[in-house]
């Protein structure tokens, strides 16, 4: 669950970053505003100081002075008046210090006797020119070498005028605390309001970002779910399925239970989609997903895509228990279901692979379950476990695949021919072409050693082309002495190729062989894989004169009605039934009914695997038309056939015939 867990964590980190980042501008704003307020308070302090100084000048100092130049000093009465007034003002705390200066800046009166010998300072001269100079500072700031340390004061220089004439300068130091008290009385409240406002702003921002983060997190979780689930059924998708398989295998590696991976694929789902429409197809998938979820309980079910579902089952320990569990699941899936009022009977094929026997990585297990599923489907087996021999990609088989390709190119393959005789006359009417591989190291190999691989890898197409070409050429080589037909076996995969009929007709034309001399032996499975396509391919071939034999009949479940629609010439009863028909009554019954059925449909009946005279006699009794088997001849090399034909005939039919 790596990606899912990481995303909410990154969302919280995002939120924390946002909270901290938004604190910085809010604090900066607070500092700027606070500083502005403080400067503003200072200015108001100054102007209050100026106002107090002006009041003092006009009401207390100027009335004590006469209109004369103070450069020559004060008159005694003036000094006395100033002293009395300033002493009182200092004692009441109204002022800290008061000086009177002449217009040249010289101090002519000082309430505390300081500064009498000082030179004129700039502020005093500015005030002498009519300006008011004020500053918030500390007492004796200029004189103190360690920096300002005295009490805080408002220092004001302002001109003194008597009778409209500027006579000197008032230098007064007002205690700042009372002024500050006045101006900062509002400031405290202002700071509090500012703090509150900023806090509210900050909380608001945090709330907005919190809710945005929440939404983001929910979206992230939704996206994570979507990325790992199928939108239609809500089941885990292939990615999540794969990860769960990996996790389950890790768990098994640490001593946990082994697992089985099953792949379930619907048969003919395309038909449902095509005939009932996609929305009904979707409804079917949703319902099947629901059934599978119920069926597997705690185990995982996923939609791997299309009509394919994946299951992870904990190993039941017993192979039979696992198989029957899967068979139960298949039964459940196949229960009739009503879609838009129509009853539908879904059919499914299940392939499975068990760890560690059938693979120990997620990829191999999945691939092997897939191989098994295709096997189950093509053989109509319902539920099939992976078998190593089925797998094209098994490394030991890979070498064989390469060798087989080469074998076709270098004519290492050889054809043997087995005669088919008409039972009533004993006449040899055809030979079946059976392929062998003259392997340089392993000697003569029979089809079961290499055909399955050829069929899985697609090599079967070139193999069949080679067999057709060789067999038809052989007819020409035998020439007039051997007037038989040749029967060639066709695999399901050959028949499914769109250009199959063309290939066969071209092969006939290339060798100038009449189409009537070619018989194609096709199994039920091959017809079933894609019935419509198979039927149309056969019709084209039959129209050209080629004859068709239904091989290995009796094993599958070809429906009678379907059989009757096919352009067949003969039905070959599977040798499994023929070989033991004298020992097994049910097999004997099958042989009898196949003969009747085929005759009713107008087909000839061939019995293969005829090994004994007794069997031949029984077949004769049942009315079977053609016999093939070791009793007559084993498959033989082409060169042996003319001699054999000259020497042999079907053994005389026993006397049991009426
Ligand atoms: P099949 O089409 O059923 O061929 C008959 C098989 O039964 C042959 O096996 C033949 O040797 C064997 N047989 C014939 N008479 C008797 C008998 O009296 N008793 C017993 N027990 N067996 C008998 P073979 O040659 O090993 O071929 C096996 C299968 O391989 C064939 O079964 C056919 O399905 C496939 N096959 C053979 N040649 C070709 C080919 O060229 N192309 C394709 N696609 N398949 C081929
Ligand atoms: Ca055959
Ligand atoms: Ca057969």
XYZ file of C-alpha atoms and ligand atoms in Angstrom:
706
model
C 0.000 0.000 0.000
C 3.021 2.190 -0.450
C 1.637 4.878 -2.703
C -1.625 5.129 -0.774
C 0.079 5.683 2.573
C 2.610 8.159 1.225
C 0.082 10.543 -0.208
C -1.879 11.558 2.940
C 1.435 11.966 4.724
C 2.617 14.352 2.051
C -0.719 16.159 2.378
C -0.107 16.723 6.123
C 3.390 17.913 5.371
C 1.924 20.295 2.842
C -0.448 21.613 5.494
C 2.349 22.109 8.053
C 4.441 23.954 5.483
C 1.504 26.119 4.650
C 0.802 26.928 8.318
C 4.401 27.967 8.888
C 4.725 29.831 5.638
C 1.552 31.827 6.238
C 2.780 32.743 9.744
C 5.731 34.671 8.298
C 3.760 37.301 6.331
C 1.204 37.643 9.144
C 3.992 38.320 11.671
C 5.756 40.709 9.284
C 2.506 42.594 8.777
C 2.091 42.768 12.574
C 5.602 44.171 13.037
C 5.186 46.804 10.336
C 1.838 47.915 11.735
C 3.191 47.970 15.314
C 6.162 50.074 14.199
C 3.910 52.481 12.355
C 1.747 52.853 15.467
C 4.810 53.489 17.596
C 6.153 56.173 15.247
C 2.755 57.726 15.141
C 2.646 57.716 18.947
C 6.081 59.398 19.019
C 4.914 62.113 16.714
C 1.867 62.713 18.808
C 4.107 62.784 21.909
C 6.270 65.415 20.259
C 3.392 67.598 19.250
C 1.943 67.309 22.732
C 5.331 68.353 24.123
C 5.387 71.295 21.696
C 1.903 72.293 22.734
C 2.851 72.188 26.418
C 5.996 74.231 25.724
C 3.985 76.817 23.782
C 1.529 77.103 26.658
C 4.374 77.512 29.127
C 6.049 80.132 26.922
C 2.944 82.209 26.413
C 1.457 81.962 29.886
C 4.423 81.669 32.234
C 7.669 82.878 30.648
C 6.890 85.684 28.172
C 4.810 87.640 30.741
C 7.888 87.759 33.000
C 10.103 89.331 30.362
C 10.472 92.836 29.082
C 11.003 93.612 25.463
C 14.765 93.851 25.435
C 17.674 91.988 24.001
C 18.677 89.240 26.363
C 22.206 89.163 25.104
C 23.199 91.412 27.965
C 21.517 89.194 30.491
C 18.267 89.343 32.427
C 17.095 92.066 34.646
C 17.100 91.042 38.332
C 13.310 91.137 38.513
C 13.070 88.878 35.513
C 15.484 86.388 37.074
C 13.521 86.390 40.313
C 10.260 85.838 38.451
C 11.690 83.042 36.345
C 13.207 81.362 39.359
C 9.934 81.400 41.268
C 7.930 80.174 38.357
C 10.409 77.441 37.345
C 10.947 76.214 40.892
C 7.233 75.740 41.258
C 6.878 74.002 37.911
C 9.791 71.698 38.687
C 8.452 70.929 42.137
C 5.015 70.022 40.780
C 6.739 67.793 38.208
C 5.351 69.841 35.365
C 8.822 70.359 33.939
C 12.270 68.887 34.562
C 14.401 71.796 33.499
C 13.890 75.228 31.984
C 16.405 77.494 30.315
C 16.106 80.854 28.707
C 18.567 81.748 25.993
C 19.393 84.955 24.201
C 18.935 85.113 20.435
C 22.649 84.301 20.020
C 22.044 81.006 21.845
C 23.717 81.907 25.104
C 21.989 80.641 28.246
C 20.858 83.550 30.405
C 18.739 81.538 32.815
C 18.826 77.883 33.861
C 16.430 76.452 36.438
C 19.053 74.037 37.738
C 22.142 76.136 36.959
C 23.316 73.845 34.158
C 24.436 74.983 30.756
C 25.292 78.557 31.733
C 28.682 78.320 30.086
C 27.654 76.185 27.104
C 28.111 77.452 23.614
C 25.043 77.993 21.538
C 23.661 74.731 20.116
C 21.980 74.317 16.712
C 18.496 73.794 18.059
C 18.748 77.050 20.008
C 19.876 78.966 16.923
C 17.070 77.438 14.839
C 14.593 78.488 17.510
C 16.156 81.965 17.519
C 15.167 82.125 13.865
C 11.571 81.331 14.764
C 11.460 77.543 14.465
C 10.160 75.131 17.042
C 12.521 72.188 17.512
C 11.419 69.225 19.519
C 12.814 65.795 20.272
C 12.117 62.873 22.518
C 15.345 62.067 24.284
C 16.889 61.577 27.688
C 18.045 64.313 30.005
C 21.665 65.286 29.357
C 21.806 62.952 26.366
C 24.484 65.040 24.661
C 26.743 65.298 27.700
C 26.792 61.670 28.659
C 29.733 59.731 27.174
C 28.003 56.353 27.767
C 24.993 57.377 25.732
C 21.674 58.703 26.926
C 20.865 57.524 30.452
C 18.800 60.216 32.199
C 15.034 60.193 32.461
C 13.027 60.368 29.256
C 12.071 63.883 28.332
C 10.515 65.906 25.588
C 13.099 68.551 24.711
C 11.602 71.660 23.098
C 13.301 74.813 21.823
C 10.997 77.632 20.809
C 11.278 81.378 20.293
C 10.146 83.811 22.995
C 8.400 86.971 21.884
C 7.383 89.984 23.876
C 5.080 92.577 22.378
C 5.507 91.020 18.979
C 9.271 91.129 19.180
C 11.390 88.011 19.306
C 13.633 88.392 22.354
C 15.110 84.968 23.046
C 14.624 81.200 23.132
C 12.851 78.982 25.620
C 14.551 75.596 26.151
C 12.327 73.378 28.214
C 12.516 69.713 29.221
C 9.169 68.138 29.918
C 8.936 64.734 31.643
C 7.952 62.289 28.936
C 6.188 59.667 31.072
C 2.910 61.597 31.463
C 2.946 62.483 27.762
C 3.727 58.888 26.871
C 0.943 57.811 29.130
C -1.491 59.991 27.221
C -0.388 58.913 23.778
C 0.101 55.223 24.535
C -3.189 54.935 26.385
C -4.826 54.200 23.022
C -1.810 52.301 21.729
C -2.267 49.359 24.088
C -5.798 48.854 22.894
C -4.572 49.313 19.342
C -1.904 46.644 19.789
C -4.444 44.311 21.339
C -6.851 44.869 18.449
C -4.038 44.443 15.981
C -2.927 41.209 17.640
C -6.471 39.902 17.702
C -7.072 40.886 14.089
C -3.897 39.209 12.964
C -4.673 36.087 14.977
C -8.122 35.901 13.419
C -6.614 36.427 9.978
C -4.065 33.739 10.648
C -6.649 31.281 11.938
C -8.821 32.016 8.944
C -5.944 31.282 6.592
C -5.133 28.129 8.516
C -8.773 27.022 8.388
C -8.932 27.638 4.650
C -5.737 25.739 4.067
C -6.849 22.961 6.405
C -10.064 22.449 4.510
C -8.187 22.653 1.218
C -5.761 20.069 2.532
C -8.632 17.841 3.612
C -10.230 18.097 0.211
C -6.889 17.421 -1.398
C -6.359 14.410 0.810
C -9.809 13.039 0.003
C -9.092 13.582 -3.700
C -5.731 11.883 -3.352
C -7.391 8.924 -1.642
C -10.040 8.813 -4.373
C -7.362 8.893 -7.064
C -5.409 6.157 -5.325
C -8.568 4.043 -5.217
C -9.317 4.698 -8.880
C -5.764 3.856 -9.867
C -6.102 0.448 -8.260
C -9.723 -0.453 -8.860
C -11.866 -1.214 -11.822
C -14.411 1.529 -12.394
C -17.179 -0.804 -13.560
C -17.171 -3.504 -10.885
C -15.292 -1.691 -8.119
C -13.035 -4.738 -7.828
C -9.247 -4.431 -7.576
C -7.683 -4.042 -11.016
C -4.739 -5.881 -12.531
C -2.129 -3.658 -10.829
C -3.538 -4.138 -7.358
C -4.069 -7.844 -8.056
C -0.460 -8.201 -9.059
C 0.699 -6.421 -5.909
C -1.483 -8.615 -3.719
C -0.003 -11.703 -5.385
C 3.492 -10.388 -4.678
C 2.512 -9.725 -1.059
C 0.950 -13.164 -0.652
C 4.093 -14.790 -2.097
C 6.316 -12.754 0.249
C 4.102 -13.942 3.051
C 4.444 -17.557 1.876
C 8.223 -17.121 1.717
C 8.142 -16.130 5.416
C 6.315 -19.335 6.268
C 2.758 -18.266 5.460
C 0.352 -20.419 3.433
C 1.070 -21.107 -0.219
C -1.404 -19.672 -2.713
C -3.203 -20.538 -5.892
C -3.782 -17.983 -8.624
C -6.828 -18.569 -10.765
C -7.837 -16.789 -13.945
C -11.511 -16.974 -14.869
C -12.587 -16.033 -18.357
C -16.117 -15.973 -19.686
C -16.876 -18.049 -22.754
C -18.582 -16.252 -25.603
C -18.897 -12.990 -23.667
C -18.526 -11.195 -26.971
C -21.830 -12.729 -28.075
C -23.577 -11.284 -25.029
C -22.106 -7.872 -25.789
C -22.990 -8.087 -29.456
C -26.503 -9.370 -29.074
C -27.645 -7.655 -25.863
C -25.596 -4.468 -26.075
C -22.712 -3.193 -24.043
C -24.732 -1.924 -21.110
C -26.159 -5.395 -20.584
C -22.691 -6.865 -20.991
C -21.555 -4.453 -18.277
C -24.451 -5.468 -16.038
C -23.449 -9.108 -16.463
C -19.845 -8.352 -15.498
C -20.955 -6.403 -12.429
C -23.164 -9.275 -11.290
C -20.447 -11.851 -11.908
C -17.946 -9.702 -9.992
C -20.409 -9.636 -7.090
C -20.864 -13.405 -7.215
C -17.129 -13.962 -7.253
C -16.674 -11.660 -4.271
C -19.223 -13.669 -2.337
C -17.629 -16.918 -3.481
C -14.064 -16.137 -2.432
C -14.907 -14.542 0.923
C -11.685 -13.158 2.386
C -9.608 -14.039 -0.652
C -8.927 -11.524 -3.380
C -10.938 -11.251 -6.553
C -9.935 -8.745 -9.204
C -11.026 -7.781 -12.681
C -8.012 -8.263 -14.880
C -9.675 -6.702 -17.898
C -12.489 -7.433 -20.314
C -14.293 -10.566 -19.212
C -11.306 -11.886 -17.282
C -11.213 -12.115 -13.496
C -8.329 -13.069 -11.223
C -8.542 -14.880 -7.906
C -5.986 -15.366 -5.173
C -6.873 -18.371 -3.053
C -5.002 -19.564 -0.033
C -3.834 -23.104 -0.673
C -6.211 -25.743 0.647
C -3.292 -28.123 1.192
C -5.151 -30.775 -0.786
C -5.136 -30.440 -4.591
C -8.592 -31.996 -4.820
C -10.036 -29.505 -2.331
C -8.632 -26.642 -4.373
C -10.009 -28.009 -7.621
C -13.432 -28.593 -6.133
C -13.434 -25.103 -4.592
C -12.769 -23.706 -8.068
C -15.420 -25.938 -9.564
C -17.877 -24.576 -6.997
C -16.894 -21.040 -7.933
C -17.449 -21.886 -11.586
C -20.870 -23.342 -10.774
C -21.800 -20.196 -8.905
C -20.702 -17.981 -11.776
C -22.636 -20.113 -14.255
C -25.929 -19.880 -12.419
C -28.565 -18.376 -14.623
C -28.875 -14.642 -14.373
C -31.553 -12.300 -15.607
C -30.322 -9.309 -17.578
C -32.946 -6.870 -18.832
C -35.569 -9.579 -18.373
C -33.615 -12.144 -20.381
C -32.289 -15.276 -18.726
C -28.593 -15.706 -19.471
C -26.494 -18.746 -18.610
C -22.921 -17.497 -18.411
C -20.162 -19.992 -19.085
C -16.693 -19.673 -17.715
C -13.325 -21.376 -17.987
C -10.916 -21.316 -15.071
C -7.192 -21.950 -15.199
C -5.047 -21.986 -12.100
C -1.505 -22.339 -10.907
C -0.328 -23.206 -7.402
C 2.768 -21.848 -5.668
C 5.501 -22.961 -5.466
C 4.987 -26.012 -7.730
C 3.646 -24.109 -10.731
C 5.762 -21.009 -10.202
C 7.220 -18.967 -7.395
C 6.929 -15.431 -8.737
C 3.787 -13.413 -9.332
C 4.537 -13.130 -13.029
C 5.083 -16.846 -13.628
C 2.053 -17.846 -11.604
C -0.156 -15.389 -13.450
C 1.203 -16.415 -16.803
C 0.794 -20.091 -15.974
C -2.756 -19.595 -14.715
C -3.414 -17.860 -18.034
C -1.969 -20.759 -20.013
C -4.134 -23.158 -18.003
C -7.203 -20.997 -18.610
C -6.669 -21.151 -22.385
C -6.219 -24.874 -22.090
C -9.436 -25.189 -20.083
C -11.244 -23.105 -22.675
C -9.943 -24.802 -25.800
C -10.478 -28.299 -24.374
C -13.817 -27.413 -22.748
C -12.441 -28.649 -19.480
C -14.065 -26.033 -17.254
C -11.336 -25.922 -14.633
C -7.732 -26.747 -15.487
C -4.536 -26.590 -13.532
C -1.355 -25.457 -15.205
C 0.666 -28.301 -16.688
C 4.252 -27.594 -17.545
C 3.932 -29.387 -20.890
C 1.286 -26.903 -21.977
C 3.566 -23.995 -21.537
C 5.291 -22.627 -24.551
C 7.675 -20.656 -22.436
C 9.041 -23.493 -20.392
C 12.768 -23.157 -20.970
C 13.331 -26.866 -21.579
C 10.751 -26.704 -24.348
C 12.182 -23.565 -25.892
C 15.075 -25.486 -27.371
C 12.643 -27.954 -28.903
C 10.672 -25.105 -30.452
C 13.790 -23.828 -32.194
C 14.705 -27.326 -33.318
C 11.228 -27.928 -34.669
C 11.356 -24.762 -36.759
C 14.604 -25.967 -38.218
C 13.241 -29.482 -38.693
C 10.485 -28.201 -40.972
C 12.946 -26.165 -43.019
C 15.456 -29.017 -43.375
C 12.942 -31.813 -44.068
C 13.697 -33.682 -40.857
C 9.973 -34.349 -40.728
C 8.701 -37.422 -42.558
C 5.219 -38.610 -43.397
C 3.929 -42.064 -42.705
C 0.728 -43.265 -44.296
C -1.895 -45.570 -42.816
C -4.500 -47.177 -45.083
C -8.271 -46.787 -44.623
C -10.335 -49.641 -46.071
C -13.992 -49.900 -47.057
C -15.317 -52.669 -44.800
C -17.804 -54.131 -47.299
C -15.369 -54.514 -50.203
C -11.953 -54.493 -48.544
C -10.877 -51.825 -50.988
C -8.234 -49.312 -49.777
C -9.864 -46.005 -50.448
C -7.575 -43.619 -48.616
C -4.422 -43.227 -46.549
C -4.102 -40.997 -43.496
C -0.956 -38.890 -43.491
C 0.682 -38.990 -40.057
C 3.698 -36.867 -39.351
C 6.903 -38.038 -37.632
C 10.113 -36.286 -36.766
C 13.337 -37.935 -37.702
C 15.274 -36.241 -34.913
C 19.061 -36.317 -35.401
C 19.751 -37.229 -31.740
C 16.523 -38.674 -30.437
C 15.496 -40.892 -33.344
C 11.979 -41.118 -34.722
C 9.611 -38.936 -32.679
C 5.833 -39.407 -32.724
C 3.399 -36.500 -32.936
C 2.584 -36.420 -29.212
C 6.246 -35.487 -28.554
C 6.172 -32.298 -30.584
C 2.665 -31.450 -31.819
C 1.463 -29.780 -28.587
C 4.387 -27.375 -28.791
C 3.834 -26.756 -32.470
C 0.200 -25.939 -31.695
C 1.022 -23.538 -28.908
C 3.733 -21.666 -30.726
C 2.052 -21.244 -34.070
C 4.648 -23.485 -35.707
C 1.653 -25.668 -36.505
C 0.819 -23.399 -39.430
C 4.065 -24.034 -41.241
C 3.974 -27.686 -40.142
C 0.531 -28.189 -41.678
C 1.615 -26.380 -44.840
C 4.565 -28.747 -45.035
C 2.382 -31.833 -44.386
C -0.139 -30.771 -47.044
C 2.535 -30.065 -49.616
C 4.404 -33.288 -48.894
C 1.287 -35.493 -48.917
C -0.092 -34.012 -52.122
C 3.298 -34.280 -53.795
C 3.414 -37.874 -52.605
C 0.178 -38.676 -54.456
C 1.870 -37.511 -57.648
C 4.998 -39.484 -56.849
C 3.040 -42.696 -56.278
C 1.326 -42.069 -59.557
C -1.197 -44.331 -61.227
C -0.447 -47.375 -59.041
C -1.921 -45.783 -55.931
C -5.359 -44.373 -56.672
C -6.195 -43.440 -53.070
C -7.243 -40.223 -51.362
C -5.008 -38.708 -48.733
C -6.324 -37.637 -45.339
C -4.477 -34.778 -43.654
C -4.963 -33.812 -40.004
C -5.793 -30.174 -39.350
C -5.315 -28.463 -35.989
C -7.735 -26.023 -34.451
C -5.249 -23.235 -34.882
C -4.885 -23.893 -38.615
C -8.604 -23.638 -39.109
C -8.852 -20.356 -37.266
C -6.545 -18.633 -39.757
C -8.486 -16.465 -42.201
C -6.296 -17.586 -45.131
C -6.548 -21.310 -44.353
C -8.916 -22.242 -47.194
C -6.821 -20.293 -49.713
C -3.690 -22.077 -48.521
C -5.268 -25.500 -49.037
C -6.651 -24.665 -52.481
C -3.303 -23.168 -53.527
C -1.520 -26.335 -52.392
C -3.867 -28.473 -54.488
C -3.472 -26.230 -57.523
C 0.312 -26.091 -57.200
C 0.537 -29.874 -57.487
C -2.319 -30.396 -59.870
C -4.115 -32.751 -57.490
C -7.914 -33.012 -57.774
C -9.600 -31.561 -54.691
C -11.679 -34.761 -54.386
C -8.531 -36.698 -53.456
C -7.951 -34.584 -50.356
C -9.706 -35.309 -47.083
C -9.207 -32.957 -44.139
C -9.519 -34.534 -40.672
C -10.748 -31.960 -38.240
C -11.532 -32.401 -34.539
C -14.642 -31.167 -32.766
C -12.536 -28.797 -30.681
C -11.278 -27.112 -33.821
C -14.837 -26.562 -34.995
C -15.925 -25.259 -31.646
C -13.240 -22.626 -31.193
C -15.021 -20.321 -33.642
C -18.016 -22.190 -35.095
C -19.117 -19.520 -37.573
C -15.682 -19.015 -39.029
C -15.047 -22.769 -39.114
C -18.322 -23.422 -40.931
C -17.679 -20.799 -43.589
C -14.090 -22.011 -44.149
C -15.320 -25.588 -44.551
C -18.060 -24.525 -46.942
C -15.512 -22.860 -49.225
C -13.303 -25.945 -49.250
C -16.211 -28.303 -49.781
C -17.496 -26.160 -52.634
C -14.109 -26.674 -54.288
C -14.422 -30.457 -53.880
C -12.347 -31.080 -50.744
C -13.870 -33.596 -48.328
C -14.129 -33.200 -44.583
C -13.831 -35.807 -41.853
C -14.834 -35.158 -38.242
C -11.962 -36.718 -36.295
C -11.959 -38.243 -32.794
C -15.733 -38.053 -32.660
C -17.430 -39.004 -29.409
C -15.105 -37.159 -27.035
C -16.630 -33.723 -27.182
C -20.148 -32.444 -26.878
C -20.886 -31.372 -30.404
C -24.585 -30.766 -30.536
C -26.579 -32.744 -33.063
C -28.130 -29.664 -34.535
C -24.719 -28.071 -35.037
C -23.346 -31.239 -36.610
C -26.169 -31.283 -39.125
C -25.264 -27.783 -40.330
C -21.696 -28.766 -41.206
C -20.697 -29.846 -44.709
C -19.167 -33.159 -43.539
C -18.453 -36.348 -45.475
C -17.366 -38.689 -42.751
C -17.281 -39.070 -38.998
C -14.354 -40.875 -37.395
C -15.198 -42.632 -34.170
C -12.446 -41.996 -31.676
C -10.198 -45.013 -31.219
C -10.721 -44.743 -27.459
C -14.220 -46.138 -27.972
C -13.287 -48.618 -30.669
C -10.299 -50.215 -28.909
C -12.334 -51.492 -25.975
C -15.801 -51.688 -27.434
C -15.940 -55.393 -26.782
C -15.058 -54.955 -23.120
C -16.928 -51.766 -22.327
C -20.670 -51.828 -22.961
C -21.119 -48.087 -22.747
C -18.387 -47.603 -25.346
C -20.087 -50.144 -27.541
C -23.314 -48.172 -27.134
C -21.553 -44.976 -28.105
C -20.103 -46.586 -31.226
C -23.540 -47.876 -32.174
C -25.253 -44.530 -31.708
C -22.525 -42.627 -33.547
C -22.929 -44.977 -36.490
C -26.703 -44.462 -36.491
C -26.474 -40.752 -36.001
C -23.874 -40.251 -38.739
C -25.831 -42.385 -41.172
C -28.999 -40.456 -40.416
C -27.161 -37.252 -41.248
C -25.802 -38.805 -44.435
C -22.153 -39.165 -43.352
C -19.914 -42.196 -43.754
C -18.542 -43.693 -40.554
C -14.897 -44.594 -40.011
C -13.675 -46.641 -37.074
C -10.056 -46.024 -36.158
C -8.026 -48.174 -33.784
C -9.234 -51.436 -35.277
C -6.701 -53.884 -33.835
C -8.510 -57.232 -33.850
C -10.705 -59.252 -36.130
C -13.376 -59.448 -33.421
C -13.628 -55.682 -33.348
C -13.779 -55.538 -37.103
C -16.582 -58.094 -37.002
C -18.509 -56.107 -34.408
C -18.077 -52.918 -36.472
C -19.269 -54.734 -39.508
C -22.374 -55.830 -37.584
C -23.061 -52.224 -36.609
C -22.867 -51.123 -40.210
C -19.644 -49.123 -39.943
C -18.364 -48.129 -43.385
C -14.597 -47.797 -43.149
C -11.929 -49.330 -40.922
C -8.449 -48.127 -40.036
C -6.044 -49.702 -37.565
C -3.126 -51.957 -36.822
C -5.154 -54.992 -37.907
C -4.941 -53.658 -41.419
C -1.624 -51.844 -41.267
C 0.488 -49.625 -39.112
C 1.402 -46.240 -40.560
C 4.251 -46.819 -43.029
C 6.762 -44.787 -45.009
C 5.632 -43.630 -48.439
C 7.987 -45.979 -50.232
C 6.423 -48.999 -48.526
C 2.863 -48.270 -49.556
C 2.797 -49.455 -53.191
C 4.268 -52.836 -52.237
C 1.869 -53.165 -49.294
C -1.118 -52.281 -51.464
C -0.186 -54.949 -53.962
C 0.082 -57.616 -51.278
C -2.775 -56.770 -48.925
C -6.460 -56.579 -48.772
C -8.858 -56.218 -45.879
C -9.084 -59.603 -44.128
C -12.185 -61.501 -45.068
C -15.258 -60.391 -43.157
C -16.198 -63.059 -40.597
C -19.300 -65.065 -41.197
C -21.457 -63.318 -38.630
C -22.786 -60.998 -41.303
C -26.273 -62.113 -42.292
P -5.261 -39.370 -35.010
O -5.675 -38.391 -36.017
O -6.341 -40.008 -34.198
O -4.421 -40.473 -35.755
C -4.506 -41.810 -35.509
C -3.495 -42.203 -34.517
O -3.831 -43.493 -34.074
C -2.094 -42.301 -35.100
O -1.177 -42.020 -34.097
C -2.007 -43.757 -35.445
O -0.693 -44.265 -35.502
C -2.763 -44.377 -34.318
N -3.336 -45.664 -34.693
C -3.719 -46.096 -35.910
N -4.242 -47.353 -35.845
C -4.167 -47.712 -34.536
C -4.537 -48.874 -33.827
O -5.047 -49.854 -34.358
N -4.344 -48.887 -32.488
C -3.780 -47.844 -31.865
N -3.614 -47.912 -30.551
N -3.423 -46.705 -32.488
C -3.618 -46.657 -33.815
P 0.001 -41.055 -34.338
O 0.553 -41.214 -35.682
O 0.894 -41.163 -33.161
O -0.735 -39.639 -34.315
C -1.268 -39.186 -33.169
C -2.072 -37.964 -33.416
O -1.264 -36.872 -33.849
C -3.098 -38.127 -34.508
O -4.217 -38.735 -34.013
C -3.337 -36.737 -34.947
O -4.283 -36.119 -34.110
C -2.011 -36.083 -34.713
N -1.287 -35.971 -35.998
C -0.551 -36.891 -36.643
N -0.039 -36.389 -37.778
C -0.489 -35.127 -37.831
C -0.296 -34.058 -38.788
O 0.350 -34.184 -39.821
N -0.914 -32.877 -38.529
C -1.668 -32.722 -37.412
N -2.243 -31.531 -37.209
N -1.864 -33.679 -36.505
C -1.272 -34.879 -36.737
Ca -6.756 -38.233 -37.766
Ca -8.408 -39.970 -34.366
